[in-house]
Tab-separated table of C-alpha atoms in Angstrom:
chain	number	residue	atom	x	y	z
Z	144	UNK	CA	2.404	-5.520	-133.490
Z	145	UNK	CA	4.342	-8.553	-132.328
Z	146	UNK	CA	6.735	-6.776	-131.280
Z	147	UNK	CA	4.948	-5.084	-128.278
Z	148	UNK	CA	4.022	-8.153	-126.809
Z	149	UNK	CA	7.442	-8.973	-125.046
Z	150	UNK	CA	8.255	-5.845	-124.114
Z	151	UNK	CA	5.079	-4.891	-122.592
Z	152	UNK	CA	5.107	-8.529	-120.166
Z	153	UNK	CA	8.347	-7.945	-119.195
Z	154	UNK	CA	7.314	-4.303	-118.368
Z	155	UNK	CA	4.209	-5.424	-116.375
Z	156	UNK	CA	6.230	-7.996	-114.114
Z	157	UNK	CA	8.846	-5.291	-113.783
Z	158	UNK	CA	6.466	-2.663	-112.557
Z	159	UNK	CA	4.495	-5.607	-110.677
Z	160	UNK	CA	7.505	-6.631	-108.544
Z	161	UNK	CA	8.929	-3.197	-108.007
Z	162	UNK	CA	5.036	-2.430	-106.607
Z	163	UNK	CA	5.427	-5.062	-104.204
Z	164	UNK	CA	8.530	-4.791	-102.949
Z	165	UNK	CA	9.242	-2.030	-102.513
Z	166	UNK	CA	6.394	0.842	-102.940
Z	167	UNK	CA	3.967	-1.598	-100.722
Z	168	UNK	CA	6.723	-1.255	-98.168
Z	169	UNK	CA	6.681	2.860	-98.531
Z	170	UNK	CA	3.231	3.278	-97.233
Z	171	UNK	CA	2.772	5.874	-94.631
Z	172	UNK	CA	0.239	7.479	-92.240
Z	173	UNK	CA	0.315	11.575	-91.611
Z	174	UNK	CA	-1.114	12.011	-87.835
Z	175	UNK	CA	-3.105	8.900	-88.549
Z	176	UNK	CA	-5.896	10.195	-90.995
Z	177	UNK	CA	-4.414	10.026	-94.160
Z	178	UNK	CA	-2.573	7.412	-95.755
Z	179	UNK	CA	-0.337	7.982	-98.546
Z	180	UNK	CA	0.263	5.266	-100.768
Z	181	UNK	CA	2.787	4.620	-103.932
Z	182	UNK	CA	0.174	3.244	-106.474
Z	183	UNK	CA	2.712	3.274	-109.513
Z	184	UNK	CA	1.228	-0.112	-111.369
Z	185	UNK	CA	-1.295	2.031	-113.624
Z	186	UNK	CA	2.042	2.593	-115.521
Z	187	UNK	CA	1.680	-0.849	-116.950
Z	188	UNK	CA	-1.919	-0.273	-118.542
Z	189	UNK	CA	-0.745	3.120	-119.560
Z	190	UNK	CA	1.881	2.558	-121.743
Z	191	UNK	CA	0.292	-0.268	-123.600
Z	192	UNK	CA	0.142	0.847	-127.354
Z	193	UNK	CA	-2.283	3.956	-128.224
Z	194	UNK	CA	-4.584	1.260	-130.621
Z	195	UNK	CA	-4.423	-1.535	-127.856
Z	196	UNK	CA	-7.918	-3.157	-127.992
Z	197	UNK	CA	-9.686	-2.781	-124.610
Z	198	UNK	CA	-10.320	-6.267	-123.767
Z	199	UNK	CA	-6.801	-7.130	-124.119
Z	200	UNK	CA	-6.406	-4.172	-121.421
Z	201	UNK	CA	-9.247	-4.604	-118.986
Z	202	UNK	CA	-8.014	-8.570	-118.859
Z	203	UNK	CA	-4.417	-7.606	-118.018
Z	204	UNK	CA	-5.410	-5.063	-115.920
Z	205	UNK	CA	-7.710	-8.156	-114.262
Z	206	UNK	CA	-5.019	-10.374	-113.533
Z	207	UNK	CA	-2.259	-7.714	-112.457
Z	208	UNK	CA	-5.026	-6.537	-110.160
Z	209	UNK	CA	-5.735	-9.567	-108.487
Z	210	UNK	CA	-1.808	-10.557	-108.427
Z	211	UNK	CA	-1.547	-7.366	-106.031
Z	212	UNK	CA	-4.290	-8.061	-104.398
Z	213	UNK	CA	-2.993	-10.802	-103.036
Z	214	UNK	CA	-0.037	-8.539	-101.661
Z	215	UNK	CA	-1.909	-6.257	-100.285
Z	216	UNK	CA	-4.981	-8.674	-98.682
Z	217	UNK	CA	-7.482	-6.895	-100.178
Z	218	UNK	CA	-9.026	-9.044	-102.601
Z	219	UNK	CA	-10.698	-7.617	-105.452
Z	220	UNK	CA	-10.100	-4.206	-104.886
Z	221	UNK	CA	-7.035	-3.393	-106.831
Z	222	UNK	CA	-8.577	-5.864	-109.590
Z	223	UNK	CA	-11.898	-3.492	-109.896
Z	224	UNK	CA	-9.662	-0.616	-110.087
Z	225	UNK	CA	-7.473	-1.824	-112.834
Z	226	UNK	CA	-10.334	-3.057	-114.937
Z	227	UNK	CA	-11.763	0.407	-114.522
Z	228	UNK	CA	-8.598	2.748	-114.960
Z	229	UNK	CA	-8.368	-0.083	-118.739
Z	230	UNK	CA	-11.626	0.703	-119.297
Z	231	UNK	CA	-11.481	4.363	-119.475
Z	232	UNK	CA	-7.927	4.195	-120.672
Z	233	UNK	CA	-8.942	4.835	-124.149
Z	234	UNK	CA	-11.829	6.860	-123.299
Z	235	UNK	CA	-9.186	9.371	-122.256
Z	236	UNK	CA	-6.874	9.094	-125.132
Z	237	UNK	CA	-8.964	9.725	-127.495
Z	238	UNK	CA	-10.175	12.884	-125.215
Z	239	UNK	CA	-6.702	14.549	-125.177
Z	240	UNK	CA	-5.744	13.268	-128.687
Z	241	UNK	CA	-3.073	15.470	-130.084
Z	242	UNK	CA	-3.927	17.414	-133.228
Z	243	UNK	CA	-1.545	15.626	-135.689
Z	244	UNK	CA	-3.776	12.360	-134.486
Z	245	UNK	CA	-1.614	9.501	-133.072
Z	246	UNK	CA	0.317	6.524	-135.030
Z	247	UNK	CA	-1.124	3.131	-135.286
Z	248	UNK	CA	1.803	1.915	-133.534
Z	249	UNK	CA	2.403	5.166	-131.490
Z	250	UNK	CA	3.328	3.757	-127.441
Z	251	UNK	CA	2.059	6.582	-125.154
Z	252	UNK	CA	5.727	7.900	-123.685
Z	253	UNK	CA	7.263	10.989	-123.327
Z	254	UNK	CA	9.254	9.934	-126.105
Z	255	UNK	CA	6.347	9.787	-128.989
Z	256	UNK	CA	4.308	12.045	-127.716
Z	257	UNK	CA	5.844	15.133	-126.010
Z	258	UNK	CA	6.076	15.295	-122.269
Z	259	UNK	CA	3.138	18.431	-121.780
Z	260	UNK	CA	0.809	15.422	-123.282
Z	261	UNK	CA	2.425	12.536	-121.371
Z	262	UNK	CA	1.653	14.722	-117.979
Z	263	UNK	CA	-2.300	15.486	-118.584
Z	264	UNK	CA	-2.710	11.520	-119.264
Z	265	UNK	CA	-1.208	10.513	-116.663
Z	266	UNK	CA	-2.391	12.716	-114.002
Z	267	UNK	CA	-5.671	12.469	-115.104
Z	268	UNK	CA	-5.702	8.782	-115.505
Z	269	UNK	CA	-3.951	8.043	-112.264
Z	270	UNK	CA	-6.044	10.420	-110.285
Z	271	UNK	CA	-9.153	9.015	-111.557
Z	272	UNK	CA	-7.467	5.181	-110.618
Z	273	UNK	CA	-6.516	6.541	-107.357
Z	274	UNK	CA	-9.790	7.978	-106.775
Z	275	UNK	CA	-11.301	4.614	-107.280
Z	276	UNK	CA	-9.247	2.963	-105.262
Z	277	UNK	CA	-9.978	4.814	-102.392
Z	278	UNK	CA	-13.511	4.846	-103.147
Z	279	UNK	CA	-13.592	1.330	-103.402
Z	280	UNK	CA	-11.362	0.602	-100.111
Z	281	UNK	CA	-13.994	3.329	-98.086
Z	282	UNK	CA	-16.868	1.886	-99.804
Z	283	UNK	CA	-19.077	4.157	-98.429
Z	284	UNK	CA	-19.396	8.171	-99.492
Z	285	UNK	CA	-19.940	8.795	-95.992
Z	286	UNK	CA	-15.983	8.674	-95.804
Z	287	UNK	CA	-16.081	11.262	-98.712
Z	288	UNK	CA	-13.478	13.706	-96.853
Z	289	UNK	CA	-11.317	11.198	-95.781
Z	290	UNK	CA	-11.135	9.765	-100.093
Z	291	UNK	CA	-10.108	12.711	-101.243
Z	292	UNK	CA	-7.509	13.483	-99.158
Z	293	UNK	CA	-6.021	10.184	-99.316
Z	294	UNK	CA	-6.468	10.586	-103.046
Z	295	UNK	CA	-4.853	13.590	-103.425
Z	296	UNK	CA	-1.743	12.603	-100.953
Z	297	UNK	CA	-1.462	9.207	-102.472
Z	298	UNK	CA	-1.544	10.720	-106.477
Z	299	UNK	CA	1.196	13.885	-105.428
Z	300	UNK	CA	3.881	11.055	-104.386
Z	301	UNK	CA	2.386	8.638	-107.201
Z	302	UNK	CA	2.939	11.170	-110.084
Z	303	UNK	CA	6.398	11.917	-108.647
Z	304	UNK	CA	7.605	8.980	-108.641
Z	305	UNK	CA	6.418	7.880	-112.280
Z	306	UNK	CA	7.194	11.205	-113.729
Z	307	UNK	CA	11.333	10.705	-112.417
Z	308	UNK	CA	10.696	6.972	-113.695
Z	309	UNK	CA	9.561	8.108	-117.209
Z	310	UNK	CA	12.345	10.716	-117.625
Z	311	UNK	CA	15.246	8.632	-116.496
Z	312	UNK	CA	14.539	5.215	-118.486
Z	313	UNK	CA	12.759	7.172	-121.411
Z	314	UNK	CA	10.598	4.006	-122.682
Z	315	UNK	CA	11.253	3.322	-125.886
Z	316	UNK	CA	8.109	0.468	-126.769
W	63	UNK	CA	-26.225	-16.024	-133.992
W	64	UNK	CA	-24.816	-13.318	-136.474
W	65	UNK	CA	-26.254	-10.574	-134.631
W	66	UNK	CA	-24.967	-11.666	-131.053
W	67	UNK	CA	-21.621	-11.760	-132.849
W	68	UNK	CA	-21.896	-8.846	-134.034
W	69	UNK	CA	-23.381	-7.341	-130.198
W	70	UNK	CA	-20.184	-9.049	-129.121
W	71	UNK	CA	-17.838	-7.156	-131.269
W	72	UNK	CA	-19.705	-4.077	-130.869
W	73	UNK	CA	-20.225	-3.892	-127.157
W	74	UNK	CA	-17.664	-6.597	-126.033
W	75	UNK	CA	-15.493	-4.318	-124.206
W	76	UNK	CA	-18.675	-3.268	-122.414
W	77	UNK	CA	-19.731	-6.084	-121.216
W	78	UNK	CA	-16.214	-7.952	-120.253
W	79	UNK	CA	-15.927	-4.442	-118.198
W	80	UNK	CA	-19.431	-5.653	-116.343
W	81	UNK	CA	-18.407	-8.996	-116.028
W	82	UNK	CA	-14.668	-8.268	-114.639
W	83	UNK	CA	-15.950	-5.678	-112.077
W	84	UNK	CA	-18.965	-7.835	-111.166
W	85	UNK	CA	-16.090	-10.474	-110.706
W	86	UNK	CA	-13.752	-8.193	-108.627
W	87	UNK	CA	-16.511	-6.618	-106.307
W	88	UNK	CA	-18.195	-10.147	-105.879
W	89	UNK	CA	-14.416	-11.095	-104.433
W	90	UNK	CA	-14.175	-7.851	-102.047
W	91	UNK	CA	-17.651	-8.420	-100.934
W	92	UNK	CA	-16.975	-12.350	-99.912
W	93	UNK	CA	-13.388	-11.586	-98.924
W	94	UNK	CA	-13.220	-7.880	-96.962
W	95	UNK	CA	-14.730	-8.069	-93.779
W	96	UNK	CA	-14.845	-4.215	-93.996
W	97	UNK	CA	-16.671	-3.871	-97.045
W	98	UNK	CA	-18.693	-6.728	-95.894
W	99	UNK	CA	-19.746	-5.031	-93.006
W	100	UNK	CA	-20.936	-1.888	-94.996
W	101	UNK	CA	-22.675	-3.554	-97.928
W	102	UNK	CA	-24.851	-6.143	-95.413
W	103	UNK	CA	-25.471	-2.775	-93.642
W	104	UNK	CA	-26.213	-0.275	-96.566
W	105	UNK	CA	-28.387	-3.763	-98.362
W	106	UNK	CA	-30.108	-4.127	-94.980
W	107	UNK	CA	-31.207	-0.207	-94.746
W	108	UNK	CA	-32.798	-0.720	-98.063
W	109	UNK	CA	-34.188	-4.548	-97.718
W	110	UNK	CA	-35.844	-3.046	-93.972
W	111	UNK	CA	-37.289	-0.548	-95.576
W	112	UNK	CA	-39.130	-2.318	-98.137
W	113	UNK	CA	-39.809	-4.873	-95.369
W	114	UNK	CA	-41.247	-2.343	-92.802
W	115	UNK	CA	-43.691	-0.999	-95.819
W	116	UNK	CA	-44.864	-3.948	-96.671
W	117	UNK	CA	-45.547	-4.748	-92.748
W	118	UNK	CA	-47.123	-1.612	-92.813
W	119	UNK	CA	-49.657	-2.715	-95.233
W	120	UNK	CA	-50.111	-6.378	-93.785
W	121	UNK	CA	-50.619	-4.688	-89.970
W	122	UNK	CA	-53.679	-2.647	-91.673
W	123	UNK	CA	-55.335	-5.058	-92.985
W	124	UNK	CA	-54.973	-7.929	-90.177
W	125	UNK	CA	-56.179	-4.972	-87.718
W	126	UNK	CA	-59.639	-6.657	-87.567
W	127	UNK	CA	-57.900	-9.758	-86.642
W	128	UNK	CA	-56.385	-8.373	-84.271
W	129	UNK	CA	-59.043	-6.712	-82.788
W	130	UNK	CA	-60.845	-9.892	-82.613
W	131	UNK	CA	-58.354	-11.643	-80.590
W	132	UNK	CA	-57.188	-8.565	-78.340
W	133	UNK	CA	-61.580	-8.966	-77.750
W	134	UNK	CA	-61.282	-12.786	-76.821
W	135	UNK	CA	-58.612	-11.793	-74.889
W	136	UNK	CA	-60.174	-9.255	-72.588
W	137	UNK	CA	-62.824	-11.503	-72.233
W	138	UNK	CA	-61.250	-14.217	-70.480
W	139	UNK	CA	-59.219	-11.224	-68.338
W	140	UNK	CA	-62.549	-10.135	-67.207
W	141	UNK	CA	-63.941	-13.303	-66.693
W	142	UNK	CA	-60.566	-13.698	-64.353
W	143	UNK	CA	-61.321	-9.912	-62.423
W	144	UNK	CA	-64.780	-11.215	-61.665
W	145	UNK	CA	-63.725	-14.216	-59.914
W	146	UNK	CA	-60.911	-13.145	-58.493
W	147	UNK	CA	-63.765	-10.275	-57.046
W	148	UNK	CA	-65.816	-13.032	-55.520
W	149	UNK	CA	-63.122	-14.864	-53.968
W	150	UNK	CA	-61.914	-11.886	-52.130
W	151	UNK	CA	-66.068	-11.361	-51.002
W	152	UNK	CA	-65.295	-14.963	-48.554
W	153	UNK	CA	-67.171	-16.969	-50.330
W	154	UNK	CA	-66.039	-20.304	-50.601
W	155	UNK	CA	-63.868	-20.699	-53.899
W	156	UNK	CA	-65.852	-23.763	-55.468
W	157	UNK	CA	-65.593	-24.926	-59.147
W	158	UNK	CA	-69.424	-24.011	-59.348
W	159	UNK	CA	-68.698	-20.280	-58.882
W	160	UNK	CA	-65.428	-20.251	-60.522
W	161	UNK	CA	-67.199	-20.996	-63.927
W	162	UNK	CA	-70.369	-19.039	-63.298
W	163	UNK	CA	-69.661	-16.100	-65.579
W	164	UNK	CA	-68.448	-16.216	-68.939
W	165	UNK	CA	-68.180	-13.899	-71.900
W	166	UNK	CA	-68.820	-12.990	-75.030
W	167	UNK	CA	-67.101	-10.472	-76.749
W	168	UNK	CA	-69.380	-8.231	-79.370
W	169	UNK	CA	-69.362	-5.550	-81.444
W	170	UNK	CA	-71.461	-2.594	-80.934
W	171	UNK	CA	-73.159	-2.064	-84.754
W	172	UNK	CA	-75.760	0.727	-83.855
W	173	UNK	CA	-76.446	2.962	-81.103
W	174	UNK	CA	-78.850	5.643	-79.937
W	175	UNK	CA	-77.515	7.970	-76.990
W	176	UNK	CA	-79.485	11.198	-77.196
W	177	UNK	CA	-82.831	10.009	-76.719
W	178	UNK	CA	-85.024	9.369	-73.546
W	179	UNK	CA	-84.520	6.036	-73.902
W	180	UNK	CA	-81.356	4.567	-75.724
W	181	UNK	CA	-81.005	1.154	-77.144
W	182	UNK	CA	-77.489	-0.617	-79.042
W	183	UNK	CA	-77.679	-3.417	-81.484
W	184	UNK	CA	-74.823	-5.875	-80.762
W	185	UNK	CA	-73.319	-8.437	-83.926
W	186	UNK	CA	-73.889	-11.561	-81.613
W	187	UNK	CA	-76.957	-13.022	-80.763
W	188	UNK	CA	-78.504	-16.908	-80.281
W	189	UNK	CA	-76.283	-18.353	-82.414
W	190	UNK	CA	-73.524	-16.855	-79.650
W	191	UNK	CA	-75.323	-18.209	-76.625
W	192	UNK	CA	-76.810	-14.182	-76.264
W	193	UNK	CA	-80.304	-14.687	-74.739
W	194	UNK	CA	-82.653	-12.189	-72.637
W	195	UNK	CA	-81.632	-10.610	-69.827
W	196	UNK	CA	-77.992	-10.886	-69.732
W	197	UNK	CA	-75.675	-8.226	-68.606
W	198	UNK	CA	-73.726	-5.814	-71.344
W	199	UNK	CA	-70.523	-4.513	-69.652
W	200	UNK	CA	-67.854	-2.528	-71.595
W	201	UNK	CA	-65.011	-3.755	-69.240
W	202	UNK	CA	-64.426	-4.131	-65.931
W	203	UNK	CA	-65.180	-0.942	-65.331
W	204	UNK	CA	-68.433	0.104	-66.554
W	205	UNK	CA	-71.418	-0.787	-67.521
W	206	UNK	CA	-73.704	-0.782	-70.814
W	207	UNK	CA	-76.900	-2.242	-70.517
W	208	UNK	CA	-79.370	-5.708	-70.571
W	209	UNK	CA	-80.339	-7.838	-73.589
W	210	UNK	CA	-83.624	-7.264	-74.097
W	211	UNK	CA	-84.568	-9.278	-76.957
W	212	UNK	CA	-82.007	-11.131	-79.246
W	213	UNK	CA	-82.574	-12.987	-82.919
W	214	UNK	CA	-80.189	-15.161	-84.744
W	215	UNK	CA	-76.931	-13.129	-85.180
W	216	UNK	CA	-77.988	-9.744	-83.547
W	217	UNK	CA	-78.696	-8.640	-79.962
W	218	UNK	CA	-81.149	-5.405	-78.888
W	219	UNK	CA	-79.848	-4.121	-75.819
W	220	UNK	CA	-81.485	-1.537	-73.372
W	221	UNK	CA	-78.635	0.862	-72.588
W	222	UNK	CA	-78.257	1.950	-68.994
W	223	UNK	CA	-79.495	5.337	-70.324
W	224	UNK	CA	-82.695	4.403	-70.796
W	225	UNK	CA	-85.655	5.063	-68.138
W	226	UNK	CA	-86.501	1.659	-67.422
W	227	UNK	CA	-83.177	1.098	-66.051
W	228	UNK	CA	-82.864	-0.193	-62.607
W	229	UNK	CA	-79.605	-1.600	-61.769
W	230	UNK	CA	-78.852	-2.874	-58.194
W	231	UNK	CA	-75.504	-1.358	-56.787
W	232	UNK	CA	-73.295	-1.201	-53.968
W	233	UNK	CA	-70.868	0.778	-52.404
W	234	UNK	CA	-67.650	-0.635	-52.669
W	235	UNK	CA	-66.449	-1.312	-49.067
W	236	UNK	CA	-69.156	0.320	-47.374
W	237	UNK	CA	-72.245	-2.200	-46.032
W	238	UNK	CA	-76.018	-1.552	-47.949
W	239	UNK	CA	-77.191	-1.401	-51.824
W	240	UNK	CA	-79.234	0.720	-54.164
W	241	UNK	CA	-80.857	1.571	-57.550
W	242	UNK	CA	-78.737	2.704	-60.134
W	243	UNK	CA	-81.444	4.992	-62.237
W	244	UNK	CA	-80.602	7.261	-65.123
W	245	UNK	CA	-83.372	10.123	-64.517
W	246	UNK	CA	-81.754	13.429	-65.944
W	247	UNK	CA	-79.858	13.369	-69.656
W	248	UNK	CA	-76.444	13.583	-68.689
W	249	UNK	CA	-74.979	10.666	-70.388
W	250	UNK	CA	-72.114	10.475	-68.257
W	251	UNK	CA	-74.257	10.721	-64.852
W	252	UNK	CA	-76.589	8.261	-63.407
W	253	UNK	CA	-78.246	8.054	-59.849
W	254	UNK	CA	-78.253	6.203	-56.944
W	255	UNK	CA	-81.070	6.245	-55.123
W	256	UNK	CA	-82.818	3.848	-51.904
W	257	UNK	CA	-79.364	4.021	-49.846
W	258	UNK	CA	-80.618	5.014	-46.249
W	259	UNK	CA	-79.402	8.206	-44.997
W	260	UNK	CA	-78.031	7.174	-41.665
W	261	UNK	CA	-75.466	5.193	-44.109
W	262	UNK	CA	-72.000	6.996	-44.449
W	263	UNK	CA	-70.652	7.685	-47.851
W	264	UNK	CA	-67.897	10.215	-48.884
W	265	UNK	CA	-67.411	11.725	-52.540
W	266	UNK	CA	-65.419	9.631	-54.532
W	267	UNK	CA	-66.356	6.557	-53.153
W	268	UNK	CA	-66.304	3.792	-56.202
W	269	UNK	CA	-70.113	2.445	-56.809
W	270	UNK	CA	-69.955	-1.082	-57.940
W	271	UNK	CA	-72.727	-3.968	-58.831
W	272	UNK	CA	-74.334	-5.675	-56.174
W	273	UNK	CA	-75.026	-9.221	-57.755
W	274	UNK	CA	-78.655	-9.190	-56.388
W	275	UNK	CA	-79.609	-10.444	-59.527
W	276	UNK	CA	-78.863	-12.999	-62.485
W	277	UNK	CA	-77.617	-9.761	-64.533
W	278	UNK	CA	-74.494	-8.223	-63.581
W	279	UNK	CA	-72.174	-9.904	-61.297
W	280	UNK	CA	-70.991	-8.808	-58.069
W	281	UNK	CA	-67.591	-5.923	-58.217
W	282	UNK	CA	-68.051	-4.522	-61.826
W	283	UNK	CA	-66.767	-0.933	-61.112
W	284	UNK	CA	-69.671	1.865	-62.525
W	285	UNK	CA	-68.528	5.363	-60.877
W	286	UNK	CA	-67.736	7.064	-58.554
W	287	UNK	CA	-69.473	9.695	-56.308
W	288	UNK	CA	-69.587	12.796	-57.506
W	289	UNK	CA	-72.178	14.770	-55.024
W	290	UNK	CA	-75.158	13.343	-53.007
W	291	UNK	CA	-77.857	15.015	-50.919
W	292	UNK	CA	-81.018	14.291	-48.870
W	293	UNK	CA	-84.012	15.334	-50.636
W	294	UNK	CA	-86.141	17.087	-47.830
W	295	UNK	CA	-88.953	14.290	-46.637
W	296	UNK	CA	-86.864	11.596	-47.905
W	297	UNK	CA	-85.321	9.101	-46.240
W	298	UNK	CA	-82.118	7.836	-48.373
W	299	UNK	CA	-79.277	9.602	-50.459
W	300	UNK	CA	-79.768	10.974	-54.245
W	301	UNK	CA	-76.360	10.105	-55.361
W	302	UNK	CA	-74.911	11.667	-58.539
W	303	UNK	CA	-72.959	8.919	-59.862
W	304	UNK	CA	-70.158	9.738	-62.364
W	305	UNK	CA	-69.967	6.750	-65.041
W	306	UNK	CA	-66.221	5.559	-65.596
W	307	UNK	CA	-67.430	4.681	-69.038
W	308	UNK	CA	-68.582	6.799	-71.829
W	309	UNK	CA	-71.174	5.190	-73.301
W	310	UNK	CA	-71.123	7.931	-76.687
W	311	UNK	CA	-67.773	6.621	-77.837
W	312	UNK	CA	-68.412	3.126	-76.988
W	313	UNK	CA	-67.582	0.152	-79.743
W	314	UNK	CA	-67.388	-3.142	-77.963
W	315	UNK	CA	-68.926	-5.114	-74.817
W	316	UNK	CA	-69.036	-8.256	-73.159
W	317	UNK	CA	-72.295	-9.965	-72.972
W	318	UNK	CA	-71.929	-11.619	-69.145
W	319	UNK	CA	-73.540	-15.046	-69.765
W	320	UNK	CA	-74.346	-16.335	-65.910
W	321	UNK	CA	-74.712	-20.297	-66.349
W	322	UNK	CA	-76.763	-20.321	-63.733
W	323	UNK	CA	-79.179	-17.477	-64.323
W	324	UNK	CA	-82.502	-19.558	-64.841
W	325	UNK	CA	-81.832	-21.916	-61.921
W	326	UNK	CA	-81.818	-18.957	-59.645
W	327	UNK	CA	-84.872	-16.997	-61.159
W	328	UNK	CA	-87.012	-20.632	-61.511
W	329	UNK	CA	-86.003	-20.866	-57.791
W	330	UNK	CA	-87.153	-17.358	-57.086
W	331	UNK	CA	-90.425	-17.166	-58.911
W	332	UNK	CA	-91.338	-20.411	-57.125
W	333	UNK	CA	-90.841	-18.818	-53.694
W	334	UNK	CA	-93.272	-15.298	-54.924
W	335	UNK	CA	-95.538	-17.880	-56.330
W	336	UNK	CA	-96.229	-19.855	-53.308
């Protein structure tokens, strides 16, 4: 289990710094209404081993969130959201478990676990993180419209850009 | 201890989920001035409407209170009118007038208006400073009757409807007075009688107290002139007065206490008695 450790902290300052610098800078505005943003850091909580205990998640998923928070000025909000896309992570894996169950040690890539499986966990785990983001940056469903199209814009480009991220460096831990 | 260990291993995730979001909205509530703005607002729409109930409630019940004071308060207004009416009549504004009249403010507790001859109970009597023969108006407009006998905490009050009734009025701007009689069972009409015909009077003139009396003072408004005629032989109007008050739906009145009353009637009686 060791083993996992190293990799997966110098995977989460990786995908930290690359969030920062350069996807923060990528955010755009279509005729002013909807804003499209590159929300790739889920990627660090997802591919955290299958068995990873949830606390060990939802406190990484703390302190990442509150690292980009202060990035982005918006304290708290990308914290909440990370607790609650580590919180469900499992929920979810154990939802679309494959039907030769996973390995103890199995890491969720495209690698281990086919790439039909690797796209319904992530799109439904990073729509349901960008869905709470937006929720949480509105923070009113009066500006229900206005979430869900920012959700939708802002998981197209996200899912993009960690799908051609996942099949060029093909994870290996 | 063993079992919040095991609650801990069983439902740690759980709660550390709680405690981290508590943590992370706590921090975008103290540190978004957006999302500040919208949970004061949304907290304040649900904290005002708990508030306004329960202001509801308190308003019902202090309505008596209120009553009582919105009472005192008329009082002293009226007391106000009535001097303010005799300092427009010329005579000389002196501290002895200004404090002549004062008021009491009652409640009307029972009340006969269909009969012949109608009486009210008031919930102030000796106790109050009510005593015989004072004046019962229901404003400053309108009149309800004289204190006819009164016992510790209660007053019995002739109405105006009543056939013993004789109430000197006047004219308002116009010179002479008359008796204010209630002779048919109308209780919104009364009638003026004794004004001499060669006196001129229009419909819709406003009838108000004379003062020739300890009773009422001068200016209370009572009607206003609804038709009058000459009864063949007679020598003065029949004037059907309409009442500004109606005296079937009335709940309070003022009991006009003249400070002066029984130093004008001792003088009086000594002058028929010589």
């Amino acid at each position: 289990m060791n083993k996992y450790i190293f990799p997966n902290i110098i995977r989460i300052i990786v995908i930290f710094l690359v969030q920062v610098l350069i996807f923060k800078q990528m955010t755009f505005t279509v005729d002013n209404t909807i804003f499209v943003h590159f929300l790739i850091y889920p990627l660090a909580i997802l591919l955290f081993p299958v068995k990873t205990p949830r606390i060990i998640l939802m406190i990484t998923g703390f302190i990442m969130g509150l690292g980009l928070d202060l990035f982005y000025d918006s304290v708290g909000i990308h914290a909440a959201t990370l607790v609650f896309t580590a919180y469900i992570r499992n929920i979810v894996i154990a939802f679309i478990e494959p039907f030769d169950k996973y390995n103890v040690i199995d890491v969720p890539t495209i690698r281990n676990l086919g790439i039909g499986w690797f796209v319904s966990y992530l799109s439904i785990l990073l729509f349901i993180h960008i869905l709470v983001y937006f929720s949480i940056e509105a923070f009113s469903f009066v500006y229900f419209f206005e979430i869900f199209i920012n959700t939708i814009f802002s998981f197209i480009v996200s899912f993009i850009i960690i799908m051609l991220s996942q099949l060029i460096f093909r994870p290996k831990f | 201890m063993y079992n919040v260990i095991q609650l801990l291993i069983k439902y740690g995730a759980h709660i550390l989920f709680v405690v981290l979001e508590f943590i992370c909205f706590t921090l975008i509530i103290n540190n978004n001035d957006a999302q500040k703005d919208i949970f004061i607002n949304s907290s304040s729409i649900l904290t005002g409407k708990i508030e306004e109930q329960r202001s509801n409630l308190i308003e019902y019940n202090n309505l008596k209170n209120l009553n009582d004071s919105l009472l005192r308060e008329n009082a002293t207004l009226i007391e106000n009118l009535i001097t303010i009416d005799y300092s427009n009549d010329n005579i000389p504004p002196g501290d002895s007038i200004l404090s002549q009249y004062s008021l009491i403010p009652s409640k009307i507790i029972n009340s006969t208006i269909n009969l012949r001859n109608n009486y009210y109970t008031l919930n102030t009597g000796s106790r109050q400073g009510v005593k015989p023969d004072m004046g019962v108006v229901s404003s400053h407009t309108g009149l309800i009757g004289i204190v006819r006998n009164v016992s510790e905490n209660f007053a019995h009050v002739i109405s105006i409807l009543n056939r013993q009734t004789k109430i000197s009025c006047a004219i308002k701007n116009r010179v002479g007075h008359g008796t204010l009689v209630w002779d048919d069972m109308d209780p919104l009409r009364m009638t003026l009688g004794s004004i001499p015909k060669h006196e001129k009077i229009a419909i819709g003139d406003t009838i108000i107290t004379s003062g020739y009396s300890t009773i009422f003072p001068r200016g209370i408004l009572v009607g206003t002139i609804e038709s009058y005629t000459v009864p063949p032989g007679s020598n003065s109007f029949a004037i059907t007065v309409k009442l500004f008050n109606d005296l079937t739906s009335i709940k309070y009145g003022y009991v006009i206490q003249n400070r002066y009353a029984e130093e004008q009637s001792k003088l009086e009686k000594e002058v028929i008695s010589e």
